mmCIF file with all atom_site columns, C-alpha atoms and ligand atoms in Angstrom:
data_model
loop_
_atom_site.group_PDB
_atom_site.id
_atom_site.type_symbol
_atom_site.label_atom_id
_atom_site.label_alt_id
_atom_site.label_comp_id
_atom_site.label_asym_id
_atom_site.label_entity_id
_atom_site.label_seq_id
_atom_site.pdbx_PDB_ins_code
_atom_site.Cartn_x
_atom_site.Cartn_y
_atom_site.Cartn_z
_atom_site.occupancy
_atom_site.B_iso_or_equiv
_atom_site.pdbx_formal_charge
_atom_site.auth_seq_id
_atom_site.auth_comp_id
_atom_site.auth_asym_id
_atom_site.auth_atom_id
_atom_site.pdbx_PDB_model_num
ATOM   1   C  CA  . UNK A 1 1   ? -1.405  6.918  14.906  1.00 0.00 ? 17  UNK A CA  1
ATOM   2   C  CA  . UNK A 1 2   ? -3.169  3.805  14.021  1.00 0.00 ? 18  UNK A CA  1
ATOM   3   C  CA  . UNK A 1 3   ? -3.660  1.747  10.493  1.00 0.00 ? 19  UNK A CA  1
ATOM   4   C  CA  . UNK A 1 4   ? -6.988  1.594  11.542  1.00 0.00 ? 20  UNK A CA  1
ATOM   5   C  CA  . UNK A 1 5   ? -7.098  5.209  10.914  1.00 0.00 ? 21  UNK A CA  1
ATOM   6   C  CA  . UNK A 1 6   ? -6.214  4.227  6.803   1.00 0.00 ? 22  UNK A CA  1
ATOM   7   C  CA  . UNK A 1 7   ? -9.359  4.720  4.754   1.00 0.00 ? 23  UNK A CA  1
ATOM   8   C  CA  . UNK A 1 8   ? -9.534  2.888  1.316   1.00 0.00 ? 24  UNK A CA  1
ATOM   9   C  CA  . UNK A 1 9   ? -10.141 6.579  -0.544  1.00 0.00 ? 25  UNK A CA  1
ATOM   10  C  CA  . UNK A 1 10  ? -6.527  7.710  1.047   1.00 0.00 ? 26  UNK A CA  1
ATOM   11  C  CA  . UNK A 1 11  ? -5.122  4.605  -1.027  1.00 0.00 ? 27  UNK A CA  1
ATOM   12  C  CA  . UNK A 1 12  ? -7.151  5.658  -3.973  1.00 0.00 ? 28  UNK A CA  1
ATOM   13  C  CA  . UNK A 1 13  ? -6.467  9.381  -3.293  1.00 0.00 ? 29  UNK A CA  1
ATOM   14  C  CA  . UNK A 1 14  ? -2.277  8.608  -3.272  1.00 0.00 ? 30  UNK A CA  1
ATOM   15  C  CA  . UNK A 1 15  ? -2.787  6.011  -6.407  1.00 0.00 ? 31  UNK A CA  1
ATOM   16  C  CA  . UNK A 1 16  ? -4.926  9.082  -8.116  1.00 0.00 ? 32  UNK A CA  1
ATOM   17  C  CA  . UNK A 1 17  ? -2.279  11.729 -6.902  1.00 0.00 ? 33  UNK A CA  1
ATOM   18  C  CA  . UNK A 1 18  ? 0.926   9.965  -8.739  1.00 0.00 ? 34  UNK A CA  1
ATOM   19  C  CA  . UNK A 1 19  ? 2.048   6.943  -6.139  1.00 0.00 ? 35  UNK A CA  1
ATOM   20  C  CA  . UNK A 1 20  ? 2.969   4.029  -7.750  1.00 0.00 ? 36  UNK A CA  1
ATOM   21  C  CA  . UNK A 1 21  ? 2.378   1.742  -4.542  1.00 0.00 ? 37  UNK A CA  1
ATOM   22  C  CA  . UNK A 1 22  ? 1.147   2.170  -1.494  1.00 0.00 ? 38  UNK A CA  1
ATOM   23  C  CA  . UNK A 1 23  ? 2.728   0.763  1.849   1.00 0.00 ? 39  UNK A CA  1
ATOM   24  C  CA  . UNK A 1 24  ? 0.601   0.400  4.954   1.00 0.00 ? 40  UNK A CA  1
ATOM   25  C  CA  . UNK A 1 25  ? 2.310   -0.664 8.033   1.00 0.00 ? 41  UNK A CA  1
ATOM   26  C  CA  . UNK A 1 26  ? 0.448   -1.192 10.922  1.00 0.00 ? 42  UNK A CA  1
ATOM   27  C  CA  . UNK A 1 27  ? 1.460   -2.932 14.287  1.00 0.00 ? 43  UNK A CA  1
ATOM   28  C  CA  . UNK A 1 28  ? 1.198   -7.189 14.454  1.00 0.00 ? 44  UNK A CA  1
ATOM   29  C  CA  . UNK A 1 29  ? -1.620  -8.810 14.985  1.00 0.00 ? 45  UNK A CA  1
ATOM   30  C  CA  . UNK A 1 30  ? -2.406  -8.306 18.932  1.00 0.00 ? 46  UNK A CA  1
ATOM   31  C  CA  . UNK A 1 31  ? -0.564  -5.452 19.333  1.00 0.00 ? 47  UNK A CA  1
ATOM   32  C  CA  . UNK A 1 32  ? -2.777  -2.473 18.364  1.00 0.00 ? 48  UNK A CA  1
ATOM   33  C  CA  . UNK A 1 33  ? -3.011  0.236  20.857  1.00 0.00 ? 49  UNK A CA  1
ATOM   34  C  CA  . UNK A 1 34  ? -6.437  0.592  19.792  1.00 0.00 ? 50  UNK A CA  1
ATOM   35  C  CA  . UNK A 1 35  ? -7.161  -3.133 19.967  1.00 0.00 ? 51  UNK A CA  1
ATOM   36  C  CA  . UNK A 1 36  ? -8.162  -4.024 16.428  1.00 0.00 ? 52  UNK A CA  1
ATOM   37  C  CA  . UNK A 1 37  ? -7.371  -0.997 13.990  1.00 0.00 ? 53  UNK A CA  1
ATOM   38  C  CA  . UNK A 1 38  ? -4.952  -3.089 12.219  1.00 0.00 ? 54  UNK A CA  1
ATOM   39  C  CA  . UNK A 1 39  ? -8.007  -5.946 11.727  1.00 0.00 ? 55  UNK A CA  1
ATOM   40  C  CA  . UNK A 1 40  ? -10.514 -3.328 10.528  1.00 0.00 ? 56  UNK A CA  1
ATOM   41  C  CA  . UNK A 1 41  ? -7.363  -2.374 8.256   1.00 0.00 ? 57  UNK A CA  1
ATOM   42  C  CA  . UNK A 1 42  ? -6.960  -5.770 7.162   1.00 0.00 ? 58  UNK A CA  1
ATOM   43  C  CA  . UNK A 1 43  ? -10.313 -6.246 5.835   1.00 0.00 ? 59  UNK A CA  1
ATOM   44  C  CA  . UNK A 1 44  ? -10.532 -2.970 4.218   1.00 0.00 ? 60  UNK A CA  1
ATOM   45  C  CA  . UNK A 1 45  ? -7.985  -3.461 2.035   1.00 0.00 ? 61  UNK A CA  1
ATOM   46  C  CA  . UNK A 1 46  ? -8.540  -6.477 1.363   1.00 0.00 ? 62  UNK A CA  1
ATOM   47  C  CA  . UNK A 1 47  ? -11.440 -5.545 -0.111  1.00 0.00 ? 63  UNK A CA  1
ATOM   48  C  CA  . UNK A 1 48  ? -9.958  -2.380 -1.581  1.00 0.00 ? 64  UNK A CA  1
ATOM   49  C  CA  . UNK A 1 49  ? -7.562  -4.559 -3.925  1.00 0.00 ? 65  UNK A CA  1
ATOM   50  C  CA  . UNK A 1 50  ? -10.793 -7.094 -5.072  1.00 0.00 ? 66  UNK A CA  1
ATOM   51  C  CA  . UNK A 1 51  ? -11.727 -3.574 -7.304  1.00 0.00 ? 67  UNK A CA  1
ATOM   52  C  CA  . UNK A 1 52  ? -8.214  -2.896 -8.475  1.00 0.00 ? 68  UNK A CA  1
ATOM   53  C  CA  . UNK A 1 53  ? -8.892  -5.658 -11.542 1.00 0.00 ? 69  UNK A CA  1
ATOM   54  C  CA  . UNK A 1 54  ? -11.653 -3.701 -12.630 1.00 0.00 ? 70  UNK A CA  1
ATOM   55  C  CA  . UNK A 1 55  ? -9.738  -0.264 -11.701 1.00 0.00 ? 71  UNK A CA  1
ATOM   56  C  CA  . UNK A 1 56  ? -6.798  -1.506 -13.561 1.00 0.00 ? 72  UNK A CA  1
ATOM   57  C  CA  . UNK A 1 57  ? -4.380  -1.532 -10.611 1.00 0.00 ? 73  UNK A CA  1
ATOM   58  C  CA  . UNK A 1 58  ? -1.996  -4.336 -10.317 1.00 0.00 ? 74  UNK A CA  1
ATOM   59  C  CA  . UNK A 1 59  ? -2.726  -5.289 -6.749  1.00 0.00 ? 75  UNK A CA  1
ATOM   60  C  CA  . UNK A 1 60  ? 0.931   -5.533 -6.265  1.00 0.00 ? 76  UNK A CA  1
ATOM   61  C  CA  . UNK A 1 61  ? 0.797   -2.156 -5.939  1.00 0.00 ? 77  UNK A CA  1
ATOM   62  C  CA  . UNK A 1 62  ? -0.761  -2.423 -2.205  1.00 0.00 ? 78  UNK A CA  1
ATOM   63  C  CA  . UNK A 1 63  ? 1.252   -3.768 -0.025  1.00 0.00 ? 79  UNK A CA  1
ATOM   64  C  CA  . UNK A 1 64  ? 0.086   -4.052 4.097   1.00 0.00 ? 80  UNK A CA  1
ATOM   65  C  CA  . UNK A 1 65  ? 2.288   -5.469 6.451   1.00 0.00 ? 81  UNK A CA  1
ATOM   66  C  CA  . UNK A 1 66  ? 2.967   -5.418 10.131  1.00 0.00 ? 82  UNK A CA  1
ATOM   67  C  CA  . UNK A 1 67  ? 6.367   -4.501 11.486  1.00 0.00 ? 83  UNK A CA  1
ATOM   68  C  CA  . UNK A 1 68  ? 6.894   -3.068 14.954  1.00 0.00 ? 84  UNK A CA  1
ATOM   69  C  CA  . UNK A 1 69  ? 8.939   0.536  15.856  1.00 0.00 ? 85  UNK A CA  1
ATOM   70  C  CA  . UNK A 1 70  ? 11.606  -2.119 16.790  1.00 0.00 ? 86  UNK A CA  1
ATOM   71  C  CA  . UNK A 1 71  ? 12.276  -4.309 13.361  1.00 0.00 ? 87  UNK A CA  1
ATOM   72  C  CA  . UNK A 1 72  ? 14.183  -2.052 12.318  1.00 0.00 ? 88  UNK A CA  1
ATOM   73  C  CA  . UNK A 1 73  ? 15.829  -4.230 9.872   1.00 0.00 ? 89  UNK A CA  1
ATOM   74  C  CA  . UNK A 1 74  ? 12.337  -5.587 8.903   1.00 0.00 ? 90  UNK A CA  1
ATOM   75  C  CA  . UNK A 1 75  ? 11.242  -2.540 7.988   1.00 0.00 ? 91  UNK A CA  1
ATOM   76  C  CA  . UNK A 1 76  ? 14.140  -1.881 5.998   1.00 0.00 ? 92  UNK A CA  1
ATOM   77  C  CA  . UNK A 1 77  ? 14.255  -4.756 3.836   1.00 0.00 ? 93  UNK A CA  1
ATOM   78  C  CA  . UNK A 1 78  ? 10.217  -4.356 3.731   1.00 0.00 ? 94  UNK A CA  1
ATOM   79  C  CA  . UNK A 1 79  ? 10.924  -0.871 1.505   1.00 0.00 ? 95  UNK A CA  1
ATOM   80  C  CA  . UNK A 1 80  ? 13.491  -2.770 -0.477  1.00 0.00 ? 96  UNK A CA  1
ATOM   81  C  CA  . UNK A 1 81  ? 11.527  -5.210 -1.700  1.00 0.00 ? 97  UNK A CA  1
ATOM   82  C  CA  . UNK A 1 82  ? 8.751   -3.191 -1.984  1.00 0.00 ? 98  UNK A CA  1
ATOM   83  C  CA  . UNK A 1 83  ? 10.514  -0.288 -4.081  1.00 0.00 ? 99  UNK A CA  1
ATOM   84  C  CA  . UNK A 1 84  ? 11.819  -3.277 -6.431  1.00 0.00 ? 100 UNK A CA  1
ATOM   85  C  CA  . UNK A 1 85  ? 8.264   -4.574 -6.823  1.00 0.00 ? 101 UNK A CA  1
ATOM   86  C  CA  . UNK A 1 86  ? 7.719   -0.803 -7.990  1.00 0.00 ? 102 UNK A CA  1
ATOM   87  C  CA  . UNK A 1 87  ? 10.195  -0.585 -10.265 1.00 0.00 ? 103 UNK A CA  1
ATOM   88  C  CA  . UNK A 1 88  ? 9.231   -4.224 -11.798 1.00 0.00 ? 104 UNK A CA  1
ATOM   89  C  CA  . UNK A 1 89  ? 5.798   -2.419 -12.463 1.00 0.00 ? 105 UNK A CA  1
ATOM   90  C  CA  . UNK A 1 90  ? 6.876   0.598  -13.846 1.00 0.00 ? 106 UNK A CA  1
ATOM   91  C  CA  . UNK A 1 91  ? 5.145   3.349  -13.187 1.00 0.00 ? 107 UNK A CA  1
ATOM   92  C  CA  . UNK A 1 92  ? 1.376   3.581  -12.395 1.00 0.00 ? 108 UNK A CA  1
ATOM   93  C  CA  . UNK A 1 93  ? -1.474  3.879  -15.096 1.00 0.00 ? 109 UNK A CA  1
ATOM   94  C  CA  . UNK A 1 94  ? -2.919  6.309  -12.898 1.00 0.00 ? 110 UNK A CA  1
ATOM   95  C  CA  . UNK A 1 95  ? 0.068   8.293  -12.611 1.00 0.00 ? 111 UNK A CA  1
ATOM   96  C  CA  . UNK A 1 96  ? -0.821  11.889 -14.056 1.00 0.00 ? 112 UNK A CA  1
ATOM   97  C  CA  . UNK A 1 97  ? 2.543   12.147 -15.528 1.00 0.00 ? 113 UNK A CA  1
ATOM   98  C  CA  . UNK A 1 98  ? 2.436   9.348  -17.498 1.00 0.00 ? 114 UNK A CA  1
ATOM   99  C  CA  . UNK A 1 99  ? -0.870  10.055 -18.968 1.00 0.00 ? 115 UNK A CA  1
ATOM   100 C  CA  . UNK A 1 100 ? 0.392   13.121 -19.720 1.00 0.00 ? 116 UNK A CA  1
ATOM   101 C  CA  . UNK A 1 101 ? 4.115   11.911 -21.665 1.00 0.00 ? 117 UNK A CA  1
ATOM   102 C  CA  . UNK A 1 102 ? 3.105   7.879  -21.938 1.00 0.00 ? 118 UNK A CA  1
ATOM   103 C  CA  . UNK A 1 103 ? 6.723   8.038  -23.573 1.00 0.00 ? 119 UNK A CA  1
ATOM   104 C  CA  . UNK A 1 104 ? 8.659   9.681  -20.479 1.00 0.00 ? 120 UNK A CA  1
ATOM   105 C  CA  . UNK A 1 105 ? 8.518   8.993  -16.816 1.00 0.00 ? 121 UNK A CA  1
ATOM   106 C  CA  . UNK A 1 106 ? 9.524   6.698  -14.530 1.00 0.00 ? 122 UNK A CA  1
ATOM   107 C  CA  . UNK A 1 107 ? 9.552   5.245  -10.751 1.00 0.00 ? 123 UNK A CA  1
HETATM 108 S  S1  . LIG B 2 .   ? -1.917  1.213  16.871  1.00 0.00 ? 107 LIG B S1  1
HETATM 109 FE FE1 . LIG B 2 .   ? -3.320  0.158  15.627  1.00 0.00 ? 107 LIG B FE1 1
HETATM 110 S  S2  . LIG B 2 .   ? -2.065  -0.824 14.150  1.00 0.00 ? 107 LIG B S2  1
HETATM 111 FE FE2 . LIG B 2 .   ? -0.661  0.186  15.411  1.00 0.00 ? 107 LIG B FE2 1
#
């Protein structure tokens, strides 16, 4: 309901699980329904992605940003950018797949 409610080990966990990125939208700045989730969110990550040098993650790979139920269009262009970023990267060192067929595989 609330980015607030995104824990650094769910990133981890999706990263570990195959994602090659993770997107976390939460509402502006100001606009939380539960005041300051997205600020608590904010910092988390923020300090989530000063370990992915030393986990080997490109940090490009996290991406938080605010967009409203309304910005549509945001939002859109938001997944477009970010799914090009992706590709860009290739597919993630932690992705089981790739460990398994370094040869094979793909976004
Ligand atoms: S309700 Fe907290 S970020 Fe949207």
């Amino acid at each position: 309901m609330c980015s607030g409610r995104v824990d650094p080990v769910f990133v981890l966990q999706a990263f570990e699980d195959g994602a090659d990125g993770v997107l976390v939208a939460g509402c502006h700045i100001g606009d939380c329904h539960y005041i300051s989730g997205n600020l608590q969110t904010k910092e988390r990550l923020e300090n989530l992605i000063k370990s992915f040098e030393i986990l080997g993650i490109e940090k490009d790979r996290l991406r938080l940003e605010w967009v409203s139920a309304g910005e549509g269009q945001k939002f859109q262009q938001l997944i477009i950018e970010f799914t090009k970023k992706l590709r860009e990267l290739g597919p993630s060192p932690f992705n089981k797949k790739v460990i398994a067929n370094p040869t094979g595989g793909g976004v």
